[in-house]
Amino acid sequence: MADKGFRSFLDDLDAAGELKRITKPVDCRQLSALGEQADQATMFENIEGYPGWRVATALVSTRKRLAVAMGCTENRVAFEFEAKSARPIDPVTVENAPCQEVVMKGDDVDLTSIPLPLMHLFDGGPYISGTFAVSEDPEHGPNVGCYRLMYRTPKETGIDLVSPSDMRFYYQRALDKGEPLPIAIAVGVHPLDMLAASYKAPIDTSELALAGGLRGEALEMVKCKTLDLEVPADAELILEGELLPIGWTADEGPFGEFSQISGDVKWNPIFRIKCITHRKNPIFYMLQMPWENDWLAAPVTEAAGLQALRIASVQPVDIRAPVGSCGYWSLIASIKKRPGEGKNAVAALLSVAEVKFVVVTDDDIDIHDPDELDWAIAFRVQADEDAVILKGARAKHIDPSVKSWLLGKGGLPTTAKLGIDATIPEGVPKILYRRIKNYGRDRIKLEDFE
Ligand SMILES: Cc1cc2nc3c(=O)[nH]c(=O)nc-3n(C[C@H](O)[C@H](O)[C@H](O)COP(=O)(O)O)c2cc1C
Ligand SMILES: [Mn+2]
């Protein structure tokens, strides 16, 4: 079979000089702190107590590595995502799959046979932080999302299903009938598959076809051993089981969140595992929080921003969801502006999900250079005319400033949003922004005088 999966990505990182190998024995509890210090992605080849297993981490914890995954330059990731997602490719089903080389059912199901890492100081337990979770609904078909899992017992994990999502909707439907929701969890898939899974696609959009579009070839899927679901054939590890119909009753967390904050205990369902399958020489993927999550979030936020701008018929030139705001809470864009479009662009970008801070500049500004951005904000902004404040918009609980602890149980927080139009104001002549240029700069070369 063609292998554009997890392993081929590890090879790509290696070829780009972006993969470090650690051969000394490492304890599961040391993996995250070690991975955090490495300036490359890291493969731990010797895990104490887990012969045969390796652990890979920090695969996309920088934009550079994400660009390796996308096969483009760093600043083109969002545009590549936008272009490729417009050409989805449906998955195909295969018979034999590497992810099912080893099969454990019934009494053999034992999560402690997998090197699950205890990642952060306050975590409620070891976590499986990066998953590709497949479920199915009779009306809406297969669905994929990224969901984290907390170890509970050898056959059970917690799952974070507090936020509105398609899988939460599927679960609620099953719960209403008093039935469990069968799900299959793949660990160790290509980062492009993770991007497709985490993309907030409309409920009837196939994340599998989106993943195919991003890869440029169909995802190969194989039928689960115990469920009527299909999983990526080239994954490293599969957990087959069901979400128990117990509602939001089991404690889950704390966990080091993508907001860079150690989260709270949440009330969530339980995932009971019936079957574990994996490759013969498996690699466990420990998605390093928060950076891998944040760099996966950024292109998704940026692509949504591009879409919002195009719907508002504003022409985007560049866009960035800074990692400092977790690739999620801020958007900065440059546009080819016609009169008034600075404000249209601000309004469009403020409409994206929980984005709460937006800056829009003209296309002469390099938005990846903070000094350029400061310069535009200093000289193109009049606060009373160019700042837009939107009150009472949708927010996320994990932003402490929205004070969600003041809400009743199940209450949803709101937030104010700020947009800054840092485009040259209408009526101000462009010539007033002419940059300093040294006399004779094009003709005189220092090297001729040395
Ligand atoms: C690494 C990673 C971990 C995530 N973990 C969770 C999670 O535990 N719970 C959750 O609700 N969303 C989580 N998300 C966000 C969802 O994957 C995202 O909202 C996705 O669109 C949900 O898919 P669905 O609505 O098709 O089910 C995570 C995203 C990433 C990138
Ligand atoms: Mn979905």
Coordinates of C-alpha atoms and ligand atoms in Angstrom, one line a residue:
M1 CA 0.0 0.0 0.0
A2 CA 1.0 3.6 -0.5
D3 CA 2.3 5.0 2.8
K4 CA 1.7 8.7 3.2
G5 CA 1.0 8.0 6.9
F6 CA 2.7 8.7 10.2
R7 CA 5.9 6.8 9.3
S8 CA 6.4 8.6 6.1
F9 CA 6.0 11.9 8.0
L10 CA 8.7 10.8 10.4
D11 CA 11.0 10.1 7.4
D12 CA 10.2 13.6 6.1
L13 CA 11.1 15.1 9.4
D14 CA 14.3 13.1 9.4
A15 CA 15.2 14.3 5.9
A16 CA 14.6 17.9 7.0
G17 CA 17.0 17.5 10.0
E18 CA 14.0 17.9 12.3
L19 CA 14.0 14.5 14.1
K20 CA 16.2 13.6 17.1
R21 CA 16.5 10.0 18.3
I22 CA 17.0 9.1 22.0
T23 CA 18.3 5.6 22.5
K24 CA 18.9 5.7 26.3
P25 CA 16.1 4.1 28.4
V26 CA 13.4 6.6 29.4
D27 CA 10.6 6.4 32.0
C28 CA 7.1 7.1 30.7
R29 CA 6.9 10.0 33.2
Q30 CA 10.0 11.6 31.7
L31 CA 8.9 11.7 28.1
S32 CA 7.0 15.0 28.1
A33 CA 9.6 17.0 30.0
L34 CA 12.3 15.7 27.7
G35 CA 10.3 16.3 24.6
E36 CA 9.7 19.8 25.7
Q37 CA 13.4 20.6 25.9
A38 CA 14.3 19.2 22.4
D39 CA 14.6 21.7 19.6
Q40 CA 13.6 18.9 17.1
A41 CA 10.8 16.4 17.0
T42 CA 11.9 13.4 19.2
M43 CA 11.7 9.7 18.9
F44 CA 12.3 7.8 22.1
E45 CA 13.5 4.3 21.1
N46 CA 13.9 2.7 24.5
I47 CA 11.0 3.0 26.9
E48 CA 11.6 1.4 30.3
G49 CA 9.3 -1.6 30.9
Y50 CA 7.8 -1.5 27.3
P51 CA 10.1 -3.5 25.0
G52 CA 9.1 -3.2 21.4
W53 CA 7.4 0.2 21.8
R54 CA 8.8 3.6 20.7
V55 CA 7.3 7.0 21.5
A56 CA 7.4 9.9 19.0
T57 CA 6.6 13.5 20.1
A58 CA 6.7 17.2 19.2
L59 CA 6.1 16.3 15.6
V60 CA 4.4 19.6 14.7
S61 CA 5.3 21.8 17.7
T62 CA 6.7 24.4 15.4
R63 CA 5.3 26.0 12.2
K64 CA 8.4 24.8 10.4
R65 CA 7.4 21.1 11.1
L66 CA 3.8 21.8 10.2
A67 CA 5.1 23.2 6.9
V68 CA 7.0 20.0 6.3
A69 CA 3.7 18.1 6.8
M70 CA 1.9 20.4 4.4
G71 CA 4.8 20.3 1.9
C72 CA 5.0 24.2 1.6
T73 CA 6.7 27.2 3.0
E74 CA 5.8 28.3 6.6
N75 CA 3.7 31.3 5.6
R76 CA 1.7 29.4 3.0
V77 CA 0.2 26.7 5.3
A78 CA -3.2 28.4 5.6
F79 CA -3.4 29.0 1.9
E80 CA -2.4 25.4 1.1
F81 CA -5.0 24.1 3.6
E82 CA -7.7 26.3 1.9
A83 CA -6.7 25.2 -1.6
K84 CA -6.4 21.5 -0.8
S85 CA -9.6 21.3 1.3
A86 CA -11.5 22.5 -1.8
R87 CA -10.5 19.2 -3.5
P88 CA -11.7 16.4 -1.1
I89 CA -10.9 12.8 -2.0
D90 CA -13.1 10.0 -0.7
P91 CA -11.5 7.2 1.4
V92 CA -11.1 3.7 0.1
T93 CA -11.5 0.4 2.0
V94 CA -8.6 -2.1 2.2
E95 CA -8.5 -5.6 3.5
N96 CA -5.2 -5.9 5.3
A97 CA -3.8 -3.2 7.5
P98 CA -0.6 -2.6 9.4
C99 CA -2.7 -1.2 12.3
Q100 CA -4.1 -4.7 12.9
E101 CA -0.9 -6.7 12.9
V102 CA -1.4 -7.4 16.6
V103 CA -5.0 -7.9 18.0
M104 CA -6.0 -8.0 21.6
K105 CA -9.6 -8.8 22.6
G106 CA -11.5 -9.6 25.8
D107 CA -9.4 -10.3 28.8
D108 CA -6.2 -9.4 26.8
V109 CA -7.3 -5.8 26.5
D110 CA -4.9 -3.9 28.8
L111 CA -4.0 -0.2 28.4
T112 CA -1.1 -0.7 30.8
S113 CA 0.6 -2.7 28.0
I114 CA 1.0 0.7 26.2
P115 CA 3.5 3.3 27.3
L116 CA 1.0 6.0 28.3
P117 CA 2.8 9.1 29.6
L118 CA 2.1 11.1 32.7
M119 CA 2.7 14.5 31.0
H120 CA 2.2 17.5 33.3
L121 CA 2.4 18.2 37.1
F122 CA -1.3 18.5 37.8
D123 CA -2.7 16.0 35.4
G124 CA -5.5 13.7 36.6
G125 CA -3.6 10.7 35.1
P126 CA -1.7 9.5 32.1
Y127 CA -3.2 10.8 28.8
I128 CA -3.5 9.8 25.2
S129 CA -3.3 13.4 24.0
G130 CA -3.5 13.1 20.2
T131 CA -6.2 10.9 18.7
F132 CA -8.2 10.6 15.5
A133 CA -11.6 9.5 16.9
V134 CA -14.1 7.9 14.5
S135 CA -17.8 7.6 15.3
E136 CA -21.0 7.1 13.2
D137 CA -24.5 8.4 13.2
P138 CA -27.4 6.7 11.3
E139 CA -28.4 10.1 9.8
H140 CA -25.1 12.0 9.4
G141 CA -22.6 9.1 8.7
P142 CA -19.0 8.8 9.8
N143 CA -17.4 11.6 11.8
V144 CA -13.9 12.3 12.9
G145 CA -12.5 14.6 15.6
C146 CA -9.5 14.9 17.9
Y147 CA -10.3 14.0 21.5
R148 CA -8.0 13.4 24.4
L149 CA -8.3 10.3 26.6
M150 CA -7.4 10.0 30.3
Y151 CA -6.3 6.6 31.7
R152 CA -8.8 5.3 34.3
T153 CA -8.4 1.5 34.4
P154 CA -6.8 -1.1 32.1
K155 CA -10.1 -1.2 30.0
E156 CA -11.4 2.4 30.5
T157 CA -10.5 6.0 29.8
G158 CA -12.1 9.3 30.3
I159 CA -12.8 11.5 27.3
D160 CA -13.3 15.3 27.1
L161 CA -16.7 15.8 25.6
V162 CA -17.8 19.0 27.3
S163 CA -17.6 21.3 24.3
P164 CA -20.2 21.3 21.5
S165 CA -19.0 19.1 18.7
D166 CA -20.3 16.5 16.2
M167 CA -19.3 13.6 18.3
R168 CA -20.9 15.1 21.4
F169 CA -24.1 15.4 19.3
Y170 CA -23.8 11.7 18.2
Y171 CA -23.2 10.7 21.8
Q172 CA -26.2 12.8 23.0
R173 CA -28.4 11.0 20.5
A174 CA -27.3 7.5 21.6
L175 CA -27.6 8.6 25.3
D176 CA -31.2 9.8 24.7
K177 CA -32.0 6.2 23.6
G178 CA -30.1 4.8 26.6
E179 CA -27.5 3.2 24.2
P180 CA -23.7 3.3 24.1
L181 CA -22.0 5.1 21.2
P182 CA -19.4 2.8 19.5
I183 CA -16.2 4.7 18.7
A184 CA -12.8 3.8 17.4
I185 CA -9.7 5.8 18.3
A186 CA -6.6 5.8 16.0
V187 CA -3.3 7.0 17.4
G188 CA -0.3 7.8 15.2
V189 CA -1.7 9.2 12.0
H190 CA -0.3 11.8 9.7
P191 CA -0.5 15.4 11.0
L192 CA -2.7 16.3 7.9
D193 CA -5.2 13.7 9.1
M194 CA -5.1 15.4 12.6
L195 CA -5.7 18.8 10.9
A196 CA -8.7 17.4 9.0
A197 CA -10.1 15.8 12.2
S198 CA -9.8 19.0 14.2
Y199 CA -11.2 21.2 11.4
K200 CA -14.7 22.4 12.5
A201 CA -16.4 21.0 9.4
P202 CA -20.2 21.2 9.0
I203 CA -21.8 18.0 10.4
D204 CA -22.4 16.4 7.0
T205 CA -18.9 17.2 5.6
S206 CA -16.6 14.2 5.6
E207 CA -13.4 14.8 7.5
L208 CA -12.0 11.6 5.9
A209 CA -12.4 13.1 2.4
L210 CA -10.9 16.3 3.7
A211 CA -7.9 14.3 5.0
G212 CA -7.7 12.7 1.5
G213 CA -7.7 16.2 -0.1
L214 CA -4.9 17.4 2.3
R215 CA -2.8 14.2 1.6
G216 CA -3.5 14.4 -2.1
E217 CA -4.6 10.8 -2.1
A218 CA -7.4 8.7 -0.7
L219 CA -7.1 7.6 2.9
E220 CA -7.0 3.8 3.1
M221 CA -9.4 2.6 5.7
V222 CA -9.9 -0.9 7.3
K223 CA -12.9 -2.3 9.1
C224 CA -12.5 -2.6 12.9
K225 CA -12.2 -6.0 14.4
T226 CA -15.2 -5.6 16.8
L227 CA -17.1 -2.6 15.5
D228 CA -18.9 -1.6 12.3
L229 CA -16.5 1.4 11.9
E230 CA -13.5 1.9 9.7
V231 CA -10.1 3.3 10.8
P232 CA -7.0 4.5 9.0
A233 CA -5.1 1.4 7.9
D234 CA -1.7 3.0 8.4
A235 CA -2.2 4.1 12.0
E236 CA 0.0 2.9 14.8
L237 CA -2.6 1.9 17.3
I238 CA -6.4 1.5 17.4
L239 CA -8.7 1.4 20.5
E240 CA -12.1 -0.1 19.7
G241 CA -15.0 0.4 22.2
E242 CA -17.9 2.5 23.2
L243 CA -18.8 5.6 25.2
L244 CA -21.0 4.3 28.0
P245 CA -24.5 5.9 28.3
I246 CA -23.8 7.5 31.6
G247 CA -23.8 11.1 30.5
W248 CA -21.4 13.7 32.0
T249 CA -20.9 11.9 35.4
A250 CA -17.2 10.8 35.6
D251 CA -14.4 13.1 36.6
E252 CA -11.9 13.8 33.9
G253 CA -8.8 16.1 34.2
P254 CA -7.1 18.2 35.1
F255 CA -5.0 18.3 31.9
G256 CA -2.5 20.8 30.5
E257 CA -4.8 22.5 28.1
F258 CA -4.0 24.0 24.6
S259 CA -4.6 27.4 26.3
Q260 CA -1.2 26.8 28.1
I261 CA -3.1 26.6 31.3
S262 CA -3.5 23.6 33.6
G263 CA -7.2 22.9 33.3
D264 CA -9.8 22.0 35.9
V265 CA -11.6 18.7 36.6
K266 CA -14.5 18.2 34.2
W267 CA -17.5 15.9 34.3
N268 CA -17.5 13.6 31.3
P269 CA -18.5 10.1 29.9
I270 CA -16.3 7.0 30.1
F271 CA -14.8 5.1 27.1
R272 CA -14.8 1.3 27.6
I273 CA -12.4 -0.5 25.4
K274 CA -13.2 -3.9 23.8
C275 CA -10.3 -4.4 21.5
I276 CA -6.8 -3.0 21.0
T277 CA -5.0 -3.5 17.7
H278 CA -1.5 -2.1 16.7
R279 CA 1.5 -2.6 14.5
K280 CA 4.1 -5.2 15.3
N281 CA 6.7 -2.6 16.2
P282 CA 4.4 0.2 17.3
I283 CA 5.2 3.9 17.8
F284 CA 3.0 5.6 20.4
Y285 CA 2.4 9.3 19.5
M286 CA 2.5 11.6 22.5
L287 CA 1.1 14.9 21.2
Q288 CA 3.0 17.5 23.2
M289 CA 0.8 20.1 24.8
P290 CA 0.3 23.0 24.3
W291 CA 2.5 23.6 21.2
E292 CA 1.5 20.8 18.9
N293 CA -2.2 21.4 19.6
D294 CA -1.7 25.2 19.1
W295 CA 0.2 24.8 15.8
L296 CA -2.5 22.4 14.6
A297 CA -5.2 25.0 15.6
A298 CA -3.5 27.9 13.8
P299 CA -4.1 26.8 10.1
V300 CA -7.7 25.8 11.0
T301 CA -8.4 29.3 12.5
E302 CA -6.5 31.0 9.6
A303 CA -8.5 29.0 6.9
A304 CA -11.7 30.0 8.7
G305 CA -10.5 33.6 8.6
L306 CA -9.7 33.4 4.9
Q307 CA -13.2 32.0 4.2
A308 CA -14.9 34.8 6.3
L309 CA -12.9 37.4 4.4
R310 CA -13.8 35.9 1.0
I311 CA -17.5 35.7 1.9
A312 CA -17.3 39.4 2.9
S313 CA -15.7 39.9 -0.6
V314 CA -12.5 41.3 0.8
Q315 CA -9.2 40.2 -0.8
P316 CA -6.9 38.7 1.8
V317 CA -3.1 38.8 1.1
D318 CA -1.8 37.2 4.2
I319 CA -3.2 35.8 7.5
R320 CA -1.8 34.6 10.8
A321 CA -3.2 33.1 14.0
P322 CA -0.3 33.8 16.4
V323 CA 0.8 30.9 18.6
G324 CA 1.0 33.2 21.6
S325 CA -2.8 33.2 21.6
C326 CA -2.8 29.4 21.0
G327 CA -3.6 29.6 17.3
Y328 CA -7.1 30.3 18.3
W329 CA -7.9 33.6 20.0
S330 CA -6.3 36.2 17.6
L331 CA -6.2 36.8 13.9
I332 CA -3.9 39.2 12.0
A333 CA -4.5 39.8 8.3
S334 CA -3.3 42.0 5.5
I335 CA -5.6 42.9 2.7
K336 CA -5.7 44.6 -0.7
K337 CA -8.1 47.3 0.5
R338 CA -10.8 49.3 -1.2
P339 CA -12.4 52.1 0.8
G340 CA -14.2 50.9 3.9
E341 CA -12.9 47.3 3.7
G342 CA -10.6 47.7 6.7
K343 CA -13.8 47.7 8.8
N344 CA -15.5 44.9 6.7
A345 CA -12.4 42.7 7.2
V346 CA -12.4 43.4 11.0
A347 CA -16.1 42.5 11.2
A348 CA -15.6 39.3 9.2
L349 CA -12.6 38.1 11.2
L350 CA -14.3 38.9 14.5
S351 CA -17.1 36.5 13.5
V352 CA -14.7 33.5 13.4
A353 CA -15.4 31.1 16.3
E354 CA -14.0 32.4 19.6
V355 CA -11.4 34.8 18.0
K356 CA -11.4 37.8 20.3
F357 CA -8.6 40.1 19.0
V358 CA -8.1 41.1 15.3
V359 CA -5.8 43.4 13.5
V360 CA -6.1 44.2 9.8
T361 CA -3.4 46.0 7.8
D362 CA -2.7 46.9 4.2
D363 CA -0.6 44.5 2.0
D364 CA 2.6 46.6 2.3
I365 CA 2.9 45.3 5.9
D366 CA 4.6 42.0 6.6
I367 CA 2.3 40.7 9.3
H368 CA 4.9 38.1 10.3
D369 CA 7.2 40.9 11.5
P370 CA 6.0 42.2 14.9
D371 CA 7.9 45.5 14.3
E372 CA 6.1 46.1 11.1
L373 CA 2.8 45.4 12.8
D374 CA 3.6 47.9 15.6
W375 CA 4.5 50.5 13.0
A376 CA 1.2 50.1 11.2
I377 CA -0.7 50.3 14.5
A378 CA 1.3 53.4 15.6
F379 CA 0.6 55.4 12.4
R380 CA -2.5 54.1 10.8
V381 CA -4.8 53.8 13.8
Q382 CA -7.0 56.4 15.5
A383 CA -8.5 54.6 18.4
D384 CA -11.8 56.5 18.3
E385 CA -12.3 55.6 14.6
D386 CA -10.4 52.3 14.1
A387 CA -11.1 50.2 17.2
V388 CA -14.2 48.1 17.0
I389 CA -15.6 46.5 20.1
L390 CA -18.2 43.7 19.9
K391 CA -19.9 42.8 23.2
G392 CA -21.5 39.6 24.4
A393 CA -20.1 37.2 21.7
R394 CA -19.7 33.4 22.2
A395 CA -16.7 32.5 24.3
K396 CA -14.8 29.4 25.6
H397 CA -14.8 28.3 29.2
I398 CA -11.1 27.9 29.4
D399 CA -10.4 31.7 29.0
P400 CA -10.2 32.8 32.7
S401 CA -11.1 36.4 31.8
V402 CA -14.7 35.4 30.8
K403 CA -15.3 34.4 34.5
S404 CA -17.2 31.2 33.6
W405 CA -17.0 30.1 37.3
L406 CA -19.7 32.7 38.0
L407 CA -22.2 30.9 35.7
G408 CA -24.6 28.2 36.8
K409 CA -23.9 24.5 35.9
G410 CA -23.9 24.1 32.1
G411 CA -23.9 27.9 31.6
L412 CA -22.2 29.2 28.5
P413 CA -19.9 32.2 28.8
T414 CA -19.7 35.3 26.5
T415 CA -16.9 37.6 25.7
A416 CA -16.2 41.1 24.3
K417 CA -14.1 41.2 21.1
L418 CA -11.7 43.9 19.9
G419 CA -10.8 44.6 16.3
I420 CA -8.2 47.2 15.1
D421 CA -8.4 48.5 11.6
A422 CA -4.7 49.3 11.0
T423 CA -5.1 50.1 7.3
I424 CA -4.2 53.5 5.9
P425 CA -7.3 55.6 6.8
E426 CA -9.5 56.9 3.9
G427 CA -8.4 60.4 2.9
V428 CA -4.8 60.1 4.2
P429 CA -2.5 60.3 1.2
K430 CA -0.3 57.1 0.8
I431 CA 2.7 59.3 0.1
L432 CA 2.8 60.2 3.7
Y433 CA 3.8 56.6 4.4
R434 CA 6.9 56.7 2.1
R435 CA 9.7 54.8 3.9
I436 CA 13.1 56.2 4.6
K437 CA 15.6 55.3 1.9
N438 CA 19.3 56.1 2.1
Y439 CA 20.6 58.2 -0.7
G440 CA 22.2 56.1 -3.4
R441 CA 21.2 52.8 -1.7
D442 CA 20.6 51.0 -5.0
R443 CA 23.9 52.0 -6.5
I444 CA 26.4 52.0 -3.6
K445 CA 27.7 48.6 -2.3
L446 CA 29.6 48.5 1.0
E447 CA 31.7 45.6 -0.2
D448 CA 33.3 47.9 -2.9
F449 CA 34.6 50.1 0.0
E450 CA 36.1 47.3 2.1
Ligands
LIG1 C1 -4.8 17.8 19.7 C2 -6.2 18.1 19.8 C3 -7.0 17.7 20.9 C4 -8.3 18.0 21.0 N1 -9.0 17.5 22.1 C5 -10.3 17.8 22.2 C6 -11.1 17.2 23.3 O1 -10.6 16.5 24.1 N2 -12.4 17.5 23.4 C7 -13.0 18.4 22.4 O2 -14.2 18.6 22.6 N3 -12.3 18.9 21.4 C8 -11.0 18.6 21.3 N4 -10.3 19.1 20.2 C9 -11.0 19.9 19.2 C10 -11.8 19.0 18.3 O3 -11.0 18.0 17.7 C11 -12.5 19.9 17.2 O4 -13.5 20.7 17.8 C12 -13.2 19.0 16.1 O5 -13.7 19.8 15.1 C13 -14.2 18.1 16.6 O6 -14.7 17.3 15.6 P1 -16.2 16.8 15.4 O7 -17.1 18.1 15.7 O8 -16.3 16.4 14.0 O9 -16.5 15.7 16.4 C14 -8.9 18.8 20.1 C15 -8.2 19.3 19.0 C16 -6.8 18.9 18.9 C17 -6.1 19.5 17.7
MN2 MN -17.5 16.5 12.2

